[in-house]
mmCIF file of C-alpha atoms in Angstrom:
data_model
loop_
_atom_site.group_PDB
_atom_site.id
_atom_site.type_symbol
_atom_site.label_atom_id
_atom_site.label_comp_id
_atom_site.label_asym_id
_atom_site.label_seq_id
_atom_site.Cartn_x
_atom_site.Cartn_y
_atom_site.Cartn_z
ATOM 1 C CA MET R 1 147.581 -9.668 -63.639
ATOM 2 C CA SER R 2 148.417 -10.377 -67.166
ATOM 3 C CA GLU R 3 146.205 -12.420 -69.420
ATOM 4 C CA ARG R 4 148.463 -15.364 -69.618
ATOM 5 C CA GLN R 5 148.761 -15.445 -65.751
ATOM 6 C CA ALA R 6 144.951 -15.111 -65.480
ATOM 7 C CA VAL R 7 144.671 -18.350 -67.807
ATOM 8 C CA SER R 8 147.301 -20.129 -65.903
ATOM 9 C CA THR R 9 145.497 -19.460 -62.557
ATOM 10 C CA TYR R 10 142.227 -20.550 -64.061
ATOM 11 C CA GLU R 11 143.618 -23.701 -65.264
ATOM 12 C CA GLN R 12 145.266 -24.556 -61.987
ATOM 13 C CA ARG R 13 141.835 -23.935 -60.176
ATOM 14 C CA ARG R 14 140.252 -26.295 -62.589
ATOM 15 C CA LYS R 15 142.863 -28.890 -62.080
ATOM 16 C CA LEU R 16 142.561 -28.702 -58.409
ATOM 17 C CA ARG R 17 138.718 -28.835 -58.453
ATOM 18 C CA GLY R 18 139.054 -32.142 -60.684
ATOM 19 C CA MET R 19 141.561 -33.765 -58.380
ATOM 20 C CA THR R 20 139.250 -32.857 -55.360
ATOM 21 C CA VAL R 21 136.267 -34.276 -57.319
ATOM 22 C CA MET R 22 138.208 -37.410 -58.045
ATOM 23 C CA LEU R 23 139.277 -37.809 -54.454
ATOM 24 C CA ILE R 24 135.731 -37.516 -53.116
ATOM 25 C CA LEU R 25 134.448 -39.982 -55.776
ATOM 26 C CA ALA R 26 137.320 -42.495 -54.838
ATOM 27 C CA LEU R 27 136.343 -42.175 -51.231
ATOM 28 C CA LEU R 28 132.562 -42.860 -51.954
ATOM 29 C CA ILE R 29 133.522 -45.885 -53.997
ATOM 30 C CA ILE R 30 135.482 -47.203 -51.055
ATOM 31 C CA ALA R 31 132.681 -46.492 -48.538
ATOM 32 C CA VAL R 32 130.193 -48.225 -50.828
ATOM 33 C CA PHE R 33 132.636 -51.138 -51.512
ATOM 34 C CA ILE R 34 132.756 -51.829 -47.713
ATOM 35 C CA ILE R 35 128.953 -51.598 -47.330
ATOM 36 C CA SER R 36 128.527 -53.848 -50.301
ATOM 37 C CA MET R 37 130.714 -56.424 -48.795
ATOM 38 C CA ASN R 38 128.221 -56.585 -45.913
ATOM 39 C CA THR R 39 125.200 -56.558 -47.966
ATOM 40 C CA GLY R 40 123.237 -59.820 -48.784
ATOM 41 C CA TYR R 41 121.014 -62.415 -47.423
ATOM 42 C CA ILE R 42 123.712 -63.585 -44.894
ATOM 43 C CA ARG R 43 125.075 -60.589 -43.010
ATOM 44 C CA LEU R 44 128.635 -60.332 -41.733
ATOM 45 C CA SER R 45 129.293 -57.954 -38.838
ATOM 46 C CA PRO R 46 132.066 -55.454 -39.189
ATOM 47 C CA LEU R 47 134.241 -57.600 -36.911
ATOM 48 C CA ASP R 48 133.566 -60.720 -38.936
ATOM 49 C CA LEU R 49 134.268 -58.854 -42.156
ATOM 50 C CA ILE R 50 137.827 -57.602 -40.795
ATOM 51 C CA ARG R 51 138.637 -61.107 -39.516
ATOM 52 C CA THR R 52 137.715 -62.714 -42.726
ATOM 53 C CA LEU R 53 139.681 -60.213 -44.717
ATOM 54 C CA PHE R 54 142.717 -60.978 -42.695
ATOM 55 C CA GLY R 55 142.264 -64.827 -43.067
ATOM 56 C CA GLN R 56 140.635 -65.559 -39.671
ATOM 57 C CA GLY R 57 137.201 -66.088 -40.882
ATOM 58 C CA SER R 58 135.174 -69.388 -41.073
ATOM 59 C CA ASP R 59 134.851 -71.540 -44.086
ATOM 60 C CA GLN R 60 131.402 -70.180 -44.617
ATOM 61 C CA GLU R 61 132.499 -66.619 -44.139
ATOM 62 C CA ASN R 62 135.420 -67.032 -46.558
ATOM 63 C CA LEU R 63 133.182 -68.518 -49.141
ATOM 64 C CA ILE R 64 130.554 -65.782 -48.845
ATOM 65 C CA LEU R 65 133.081 -62.955 -49.076
ATOM 66 C CA PHE R 66 135.924 -64.145 -51.343
ATOM 67 C CA GLU R 67 133.887 -66.387 -53.756
ATOM 68 C CA PHE R 68 130.508 -64.573 -53.945
ATOM 69 C CA ARG R 69 130.610 -61.036 -53.002
ATOM 70 C CA LEU R 70 134.040 -59.793 -53.837
ATOM 71 C CA PRO R 71 134.107 -60.860 -57.421
ATOM 72 C CA ARG R 72 130.730 -59.311 -58.104
ATOM 73 C CA ILE R 73 131.797 -56.110 -56.423
ATOM 74 C CA VAL R 74 134.922 -55.831 -58.400
ATOM 75 C CA ILE R 75 133.100 -56.541 -61.611
ATOM 76 C CA SER R 76 130.575 -53.771 -60.717
ATOM 77 C CA VAL R 77 133.391 -51.223 -60.504
ATOM 78 C CA LEU R 78 134.978 -52.426 -63.731
ATOM 79 C CA ILE R 79 131.880 -52.386 -65.813
ATOM 80 C CA GLY R 80 130.681 -49.059 -64.421
ATOM 81 C CA ALA R 81 134.026 -47.386 -65.325
ATOM 82 C CA GLY R 82 134.032 -49.184 -68.778
ATOM 83 C CA LEU R 83 130.478 -48.127 -69.731
ATOM 84 C CA ALA R 84 130.978 -44.690 -68.557
ATOM 85 C CA VAL R 85 134.209 -44.087 -70.419
ATOM 86 C CA SER R 86 132.616 -45.657 -73.435
ATOM 87 C CA GLY R 87 129.686 -43.329 -73.343
ATOM 88 C CA ALA R 88 132.101 -40.328 -72.830
ATOM 89 C CA VAL R 89 133.970 -41.260 -76.074
ATOM 90 C CA MET R 90 130.583 -41.666 -78.117
ATOM 91 C CA GLN R 91 129.389 -38.339 -76.925
ATOM 92 C CA GLY R 92 132.682 -36.643 -77.718
ATOM 93 C CA ILE R 93 133.387 -38.021 -81.161
ATOM 94 C CA PHE R 94 129.777 -37.803 -82.373
ATOM 95 C CA ARG R 95 129.169 -34.561 -80.530
ATOM 96 C CA ASN R 96 125.914 -35.879 -79.375
ATOM 97 C CA PRO R 97 125.045 -35.439 -75.667
ATOM 98 C CA LEU R 98 122.520 -38.340 -75.868
ATOM 99 C CA ALA R 99 124.910 -40.809 -77.216
ATOM 100 C CA ASP R 100 125.246 -43.974 -75.074
ATOM 101 C CA PRO R 101 126.271 -47.615 -75.953
ATOM 102 C CA GLY R 102 122.976 -48.776 -74.657
ATOM 103 C CA ILE R 103 120.718 -46.251 -76.398
ATOM 104 C CA LEU R 104 122.677 -46.510 -79.692
ATOM 105 C CA GLY R 105 122.269 -50.351 -79.867
ATOM 106 C CA ILE R 106 125.877 -51.242 -79.232
ATOM 107 C CA ASN R 107 124.949 -53.186 -76.015
ATOM 108 C CA SER R 108 122.264 -55.041 -78.024
ATOM 109 C CA GLY R 109 124.739 -56.098 -80.830
ATOM 110 C CA ALA R 110 127.011 -57.495 -78.002
ATOM 111 C CA GLY R 111 124.111 -59.283 -76.335
ATOM 112 C CA LEU R 112 122.954 -60.965 -79.548
ATOM 113 C CA MET R 113 126.432 -62.622 -79.873
ATOM 114 C CA VAL R 114 126.348 -63.662 -76.288
ATOM 115 C CA MET R 115 122.951 -65.053 -76.739
ATOM 116 C CA LEU R 116 124.051 -66.993 -79.879
ATOM 117 C CA LEU R 117 126.974 -68.439 -77.901
ATOM 118 C CA VAL R 118 124.524 -69.413 -75.120
ATOM 119 C CA SER R 119 122.269 -71.401 -77.623
ATOM 120 C CA PHE R 120 125.128 -73.524 -78.708
ATOM 121 C CA TYR R 121 126.045 -74.821 -75.223
ATOM 122 C CA PRO R 122 124.032 -77.235 -73.134
ATOM 123 C CA THR R 123 124.577 -75.324 -69.905
ATOM 124 C CA THR R 124 125.925 -71.765 -69.214
ATOM 125 C CA GLN R 125 128.589 -73.142 -66.907
ATOM 126 C CA ALA R 126 130.135 -74.729 -70.099
ATOM 127 C CA MET R 127 130.745 -71.430 -71.903
ATOM 128 C CA PRO R 128 134.267 -70.287 -72.630
ATOM 129 C CA VAL R 129 134.346 -67.309 -70.153
ATOM 130 C CA PHE R 130 137.445 -65.687 -71.902
ATOM 131 C CA LEU R 131 135.920 -65.947 -75.212
ATOM 132 C CA LEU R 132 132.750 -64.005 -74.214
ATOM 133 C CA PRO R 133 134.396 -60.379 -74.276
ATOM 134 C CA LEU R 134 135.676 -61.077 -77.761
ATOM 135 C CA LEU R 135 132.533 -62.439 -79.356
ATOM 136 C CA ALA R 136 130.724 -59.578 -77.681
ATOM 137 C CA PHE R 137 133.077 -57.136 -79.201
ATOM 138 C CA VAL R 138 132.554 -58.719 -82.824
ATOM 139 C CA GLY R 139 128.714 -58.164 -82.347
ATOM 140 C CA ALA R 140 129.055 -54.783 -80.937
ATOM 141 C CA GLY R 141 131.581 -53.756 -83.751
ATOM 142 C CA LEU R 142 129.305 -55.016 -86.524
ATOM 143 C CA THR R 143 126.384 -53.054 -84.940
ATOM 144 C CA ALA R 144 128.637 -49.924 -84.642
ATOM 145 C CA ALA R 145 129.505 -50.244 -88.270
ATOM 146 C CA LEU R 146 125.949 -50.641 -89.337
ATOM 147 C CA ILE R 147 124.813 -47.734 -87.481
ATOM 148 C CA TYR R 148 127.646 -45.498 -88.569
ATOM 149 C CA SER R 149 127.071 -46.396 -92.222
ATOM 150 C CA LEU R 150 123.427 -45.721 -91.966
ATOM 151 C CA SER R 151 123.758 -42.432 -90.124
ATOM 152 C CA TYR R 152 126.637 -41.089 -92.388
ATOM 153 C CA THR R 153 125.705 -38.587 -95.128
ATOM 154 C CA ARG R 154 128.443 -37.571 -97.737
ATOM 155 C CA ASN R 155 128.102 -33.769 -97.475
ATOM 156 C CA LYS R 156 126.990 -33.468 -93.808
ATOM 157 C CA GLY R 157 128.716 -36.246 -91.891
ATOM 158 C CA ILE R 158 127.294 -37.713 -88.890
ATOM 159 C CA ARG R 159 124.062 -35.737 -87.771
ATOM 160 C CA PRO R 160 123.271 -36.369 -83.919
ATOM 161 C CA ILE R 161 119.508 -36.723 -84.429
ATOM 162 C CA ARG R 162 119.855 -39.225 -87.335
ATOM 163 C CA LEU R 163 122.499 -41.149 -85.399
ATOM 164 C CA MET R 164 120.122 -41.415 -82.423
ATOM 165 C CA LEU R 165 117.109 -42.550 -84.415
ATOM 166 C CA THR R 166 119.282 -45.062 -86.415
ATOM 167 C CA GLY R 167 120.755 -46.484 -83.166
ATOM 168 C CA ILE R 168 117.214 -46.838 -81.518
ATOM 169 C CA ALA R 169 115.923 -48.533 -84.768
ATOM 170 C CA VAL R 170 118.946 -50.956 -85.014
ATOM 171 C CA ALA R 171 118.566 -51.622 -81.317
ATOM 172 C CA ALA R 172 114.933 -52.479 -81.593
ATOM 173 C CA GLY R 173 115.635 -54.771 -84.630
ATOM 174 C CA ILE R 174 118.268 -56.808 -82.736
ATOM 175 C CA GLN R 175 116.145 -57.116 -79.584
ATOM 176 C CA ALA R 176 113.368 -58.465 -81.731
ATOM 177 C CA ALA R 177 115.811 -61.025 -83.256
ATOM 178 C CA MET R 178 116.791 -61.991 -79.684
ATOM 179 C CA ILE R 179 113.259 -62.629 -78.761
ATOM 180 C CA VAL R 180 112.823 -64.785 -81.691
ATOM 181 C CA LEU R 181 115.910 -66.850 -80.737
ATOM 182 C CA THR R 182 114.666 -67.412 -77.155
ATOM 183 C CA LEU R 183 112.073 -69.775 -78.754
ATOM 184 C CA ARG R 184 114.837 -72.460 -79.260
ATOM 185 C CA LEU R 185 116.374 -72.056 -75.887
ATOM 186 C CA LYS R 186 116.308 -74.758 -73.119
ATOM 187 C CA PRO R 187 114.754 -73.634 -69.717
ATOM 188 C CA GLU R 188 118.092 -73.058 -68.151
ATOM 189 C CA GLN R 189 119.225 -71.102 -71.122
ATOM 190 C CA TYR R 190 116.182 -68.955 -71.260
ATOM 191 C CA GLN R 191 116.493 -68.185 -67.573
ATOM 192 C CA PHE R 192 120.112 -66.977 -68.172
ATOM 193 C CA VAL R 193 118.943 -64.782 -71.260
ATOM 194 C CA ALA R 194 115.996 -63.286 -69.166
ATOM 195 C CA THR R 195 118.567 -62.510 -66.427
ATOM 196 C CA TRP R 196 120.949 -60.958 -68.915
ATOM 197 C CA LEU R 197 118.255 -58.828 -70.643
ATOM 198 C CA ALA R 198 117.168 -57.401 -67.068
ATOM 199 C CA GLY R 199 120.841 -56.436 -66.567
ATOM 200 C CA SER R 200 121.863 -58.665 -63.794
ATOM 201 C CA ILE R 201 125.598 -59.085 -63.033
ATOM 202 C CA TRP R 202 125.650 -62.773 -63.697
ATOM 203 C CA GLY R 203 129.380 -63.398 -64.007
ATOM 204 C CA THR R 204 130.292 -63.571 -60.239
ATOM 205 C CA ASN R 205 133.393 -65.444 -59.952
ATOM 206 C CA TRP R 206 137.156 -64.510 -60.332
ATOM 207 C CA LYS R 207 137.162 -66.076 -63.899
ATOM 208 C CA PHE R 208 134.990 -63.291 -65.124
ATOM 209 C CA VAL R 209 136.979 -60.711 -63.340
ATOM 210 C CA LEU R 210 140.074 -61.816 -65.165
ATOM 211 C CA SER R 211 138.295 -62.016 -68.476
ATOM 212 C CA LEU R 212 137.179 -58.377 -68.154
ATOM 213 C CA LEU R 213 140.151 -56.843 -66.456
ATOM 214 C CA PRO R 214 142.568 -56.741 -69.375
ATOM 215 C CA TRP R 215 140.056 -54.792 -71.568
ATOM 216 C CA ILE R 216 139.470 -52.277 -68.793
ATOM 217 C CA VAL R 217 143.274 -51.995 -67.878
ATOM 218 C CA VAL R 218 144.461 -51.471 -71.503
ATOM 219 C CA LEU R 219 141.562 -49.466 -73.010
ATOM 220 C CA VAL R 220 140.747 -46.933 -70.421
ATOM 221 C CA PRO R 221 144.292 -45.527 -70.000
ATOM 222 C CA TYR R 222 144.632 -45.489 -73.969
ATOM 223 C CA ILE R 223 141.461 -43.419 -74.157
ATOM 224 C CA ILE R 224 142.616 -40.976 -71.529
ATOM 225 C CA TYR R 225 145.951 -40.880 -73.246
ATOM 226 C CA ARG R 226 143.991 -39.705 -76.306
ATOM 227 C CA ALA R 227 142.042 -37.062 -74.390
ATOM 228 C CA ARG R 228 143.881 -34.219 -76.145
ATOM 229 C CA VAL R 229 142.770 -35.556 -79.581
ATOM 230 C CA MET R 230 139.108 -35.685 -78.318
ATOM 231 C CA ASN R 231 139.406 -32.090 -77.154
ATOM 232 C CA VAL R 232 140.346 -31.199 -80.747
ATOM 233 C CA LEU R 233 137.572 -33.380 -82.321
ATOM 234 C CA GLN R 234 135.081 -31.470 -80.209
ATOM 235 C CA MET R 235 135.826 -28.456 -82.363
ATOM 236 C CA GLY R 236 134.451 -30.094 -85.567
ATOM 237 C CA GLU R 237 135.832 -31.764 -88.476
ATOM 238 C CA GLN R 238 136.993 -28.710 -90.259
ATOM 239 C CA MET R 239 138.693 -27.172 -87.403
ATOM 240 C CA ALA R 240 140.270 -30.605 -86.473
ATOM 241 C CA THR R 241 141.609 -31.176 -89.925
ATOM 242 C CA SER R 242 143.123 -27.539 -89.829
ATOM 243 C CA LEU R 243 144.955 -28.437 -86.772
ATOM 244 C CA GLY R 244 146.530 -31.531 -88.363
ATOM 245 C CA GLU R 245 144.490 -34.378 -87.130
ATOM 246 C CA ASN R 246 143.365 -37.099 -89.294
ATOM 247 C CA VAL R 247 139.706 -37.048 -88.092
ATOM 248 C CA ARG R 248 138.476 -40.342 -89.784
ATOM 249 C CA LYS R 249 141.424 -42.274 -88.431
ATOM 250 C CA GLU R 250 141.141 -40.857 -84.838
ATOM 251 C CA GLN R 251 137.368 -41.331 -84.951
ATOM 252 C CA PHE R 252 137.772 -45.008 -85.975
ATOM 253 C CA ARG R 253 140.450 -45.613 -83.270
ATOM 254 C CA LEU R 254 138.465 -44.067 -80.454
ATOM 255 C CA LEU R 255 135.119 -45.594 -81.515
ATOM 256 C CA ALA R 256 136.742 -49.080 -81.715
ATOM 257 C CA ALA R 257 138.142 -48.567 -78.191
ATOM 258 C CA ALA R 258 134.729 -47.386 -76.931
ATOM 259 C CA VAL R 259 132.763 -50.243 -78.621
ATOM 260 C CA ALA R 260 135.315 -52.702 -77.079
ATOM 261 C CA LEU R 261 134.801 -51.288 -73.568
ATOM 262 C CA ALA R 262 131.050 -51.559 -73.882
ATOM 263 C CA ALA R 263 131.080 -55.016 -75.328
ATOM 264 C CA ALA R 264 133.507 -56.480 -72.766
ATOM 265 C CA SER R 265 131.301 -54.887 -69.857
ATOM 266 C CA VAL R 266 128.028 -56.056 -71.405
ATOM 267 C CA ALA R 267 129.392 -59.615 -71.798
ATOM 268 C CA VAL R 268 129.629 -60.097 -67.887
ATOM 269 C CA SER R 269 126.910 -57.626 -66.838
ATOM 270 C CA GLY R 270 123.933 -57.973 -69.152
ATOM 271 C CA GLY R 271 121.997 -55.072 -70.705
ATOM 272 C CA ILE R 272 122.835 -52.237 -68.205
ATOM 273 C CA ALA R 273 121.694 -48.908 -69.911
ATOM 274 C CA PHE R 274 122.108 -45.410 -69.075
ATOM 275 C CA VAL R 275 125.478 -45.643 -67.215
ATOM 276 C CA GLY R 276 127.309 -44.321 -70.433
ATOM 277 C CA LEU R 277 124.777 -41.445 -70.459
ATOM 278 C CA VAL R 278 124.538 -40.301 -66.839
ATOM 279 C CA GLY R 279 128.290 -40.696 -65.999
ATOM 280 C CA PRO R 280 129.631 -38.381 -68.540
ATOM 281 C CA HIS R 281 126.921 -35.925 -68.059
ATOM 282 C CA LEU R 282 127.537 -35.655 -64.416
ATOM 283 C CA ALA R 283 131.320 -35.455 -64.933
ATOM 284 C CA ARG R 284 130.791 -32.606 -67.299
ATOM 285 C CA ARG R 285 128.795 -30.662 -64.783
ATOM 286 C CA LEU R 286 131.513 -31.257 -62.153
ATOM 287 C CA VAL R 287 134.812 -30.693 -63.969
ATOM 288 C CA GLY R 288 133.924 -29.154 -67.312
ATOM 289 C CA PRO R 289 134.368 -30.443 -70.993
ATOM 290 C CA LYS R 290 138.100 -30.983 -71.212
ATOM 291 C CA HIS R 291 138.440 -34.722 -71.634
ATOM 292 C CA GLN R 292 141.815 -35.025 -69.366
ATOM 293 C CA MET R 293 139.596 -34.579 -66.336
ATOM 294 C CA LEU R 294 136.179 -35.556 -68.045
ATOM 295 C CA LEU R 295 137.198 -39.212 -68.636
ATOM 296 C CA PRO R 296 138.668 -40.205 -65.429
ATOM 297 C CA VAL R 297 135.877 -38.520 -63.550
ATOM 298 C CA SER R 298 133.258 -40.270 -65.835
ATOM 299 C CA ALA R 299 135.129 -43.573 -64.956
ATOM 300 C CA LEU R 300 134.621 -42.906 -61.301
ATOM 301 C CA ILE R 301 131.090 -41.861 -61.490
ATOM 302 C CA GLY R 302 130.251 -44.881 -63.575
ATOM 303 C CA ALA R 303 131.831 -47.154 -61.080
ATOM 304 C CA LEU R 304 130.205 -45.585 -58.167
ATOM 305 C CA LEU R 305 126.678 -45.740 -59.999
ATOM 306 C CA VAL R 306 127.000 -49.435 -60.741
ATOM 307 C CA ILE R 307 128.378 -50.596 -57.500
ATOM 308 C CA ALA R 308 125.759 -48.559 -55.615
ATOM 309 C CA ALA R 309 122.878 -49.810 -57.833
ATOM 310 C CA ASP R 310 124.245 -53.420 -57.297
ATOM 311 C CA THR R 311 124.246 -52.899 -53.545
ATOM 312 C CA ILE R 312 120.845 -51.543 -53.580
ATOM 313 C CA GLY R 313 119.559 -54.371 -55.767
ATOM 314 C CA ARG R 314 120.990 -57.042 -53.482
ATOM 315 C CA TRP R 315 119.590 -55.315 -50.437
ATOM 316 C CA ILE R 316 115.975 -55.006 -51.809
ATOM 317 C CA LEU R 317 113.747 -58.179 -51.814
ATOM 318 C CA GLN R 318 116.237 -60.538 -50.416
ATOM 319 C CA PRO R 319 117.237 -63.220 -51.004
ATOM 320 C CA SER R 320 116.450 -62.914 -54.832
ATOM 321 C CA GLY R 321 117.321 -59.141 -55.051
ATOM 322 C CA VAL R 322 116.736 -56.819 -57.938
ATOM 323 C CA PRO R 323 118.807 -56.916 -61.152
ATOM 324 C CA THR R 324 121.330 -54.037 -61.234
ATOM 325 C CA GLY R 325 120.087 -52.938 -64.722
ATOM 326 C CA ILE R 326 116.534 -52.038 -63.309
ATOM 327 C CA VAL R 327 118.095 -50.041 -60.384
ATOM 328 C CA VAL R 328 120.159 -48.149 -62.652
ATOM 329 C CA ALA R 329 117.258 -47.563 -65.108
ATOM 330 C CA VAL R 330 115.198 -46.111 -62.267
ATOM 331 C CA ILE R 331 117.933 -43.666 -61.812
ATOM 332 C CA GLY R 332 119.056 -43.138 -65.426
ATOM 333 C CA ALA R 333 115.564 -42.964 -67.290
ATOM 334 C CA PRO R 334 114.270 -39.817 -65.427
ATOM 335 C CA TYR R 335 117.690 -38.165 -66.321
ATOM 336 C CA PHE R 336 117.338 -39.189 -69.929
ATOM 337 C CA LEU R 337 113.933 -37.609 -70.024
ATOM 338 C CA TYR R 338 115.373 -34.502 -68.432
ATOM 339 C CA LEU R 339 118.057 -34.197 -71.142
ATOM 340 C CA LEU R 340 115.488 -34.715 -73.903
ATOM 341 C CA ALA R 341 113.332 -31.964 -72.401
ATOM 342 C CA LYS R 342 116.373 -29.696 -72.021
ATOM 343 C CA ALA R 343 117.443 -30.427 -75.584
ATOM 344 C CA LYS R 344 113.909 -29.306 -76.961
ATOM 345 C CA SER R 345 113.879 -26.049 -74.990
#
């Protein structure tokens, strides 16, 4: 067998492995989706669930399934995919395996804008739903620009450790400002902010689905389309420049898309951390570093992680439940410590 044939065979095997992994993840998401529809304080039997899905359910069953559970489940899938793809992009363009929109402070910047919007409205129901992702993007974009400018050095570019420490410091400052702002909030507004900070999926109706869906549908395919460019950027700035890529321009485009994904997701989900860290790492272990497979697999893992965490959170301590962000943190924090320990060794 010639070298070219060997490489072709190897690529075909990797592609087949990637397609198999995506199929398995998709089936797991469907399975958890079905379980999640029957998880809650009021249970629906499988027969009741089927009848309701086909329009034969009672008014109460229709209300529970179509107005409460299905929007929340769909939002869980969307924000999981958005945060995971955002994390994969940040890890790729910064060449930092610990990069994550939550750890770097991007989520905090988006949350600050959401909180400022909340403080100007008498009730959270009066907030303009479709304006939330846009304002969150402004806050996340300004935060990303600040972190980038503080981390960048003229001769050495972006150094991973400096980027991480800068992001943590900026996030701490923003969170301190958010705590100060809570002092002027009304009780209902404070309850909303506390729920948001805990990472609870609070946008649970179809308006929030429609406000988030365009960001995911447009930006995730765009980022996957730029997978080849991300592979080149992984080689380093000098190599990417020698291959004809405008490194600064491509980094800006991809970072803007990643920030927008994280901001739109955070606007309706609250401060859910670690999804953008765990998803890409698990995807890299399953399908390798090439972004053509890494990005879609990261999206599927992120969606599976969030929908599973939300289902577990709604099942524990009924009827109040546990915020999704706390369940994700229980999973993600040990994995983050493992990555830190591995990086030191």
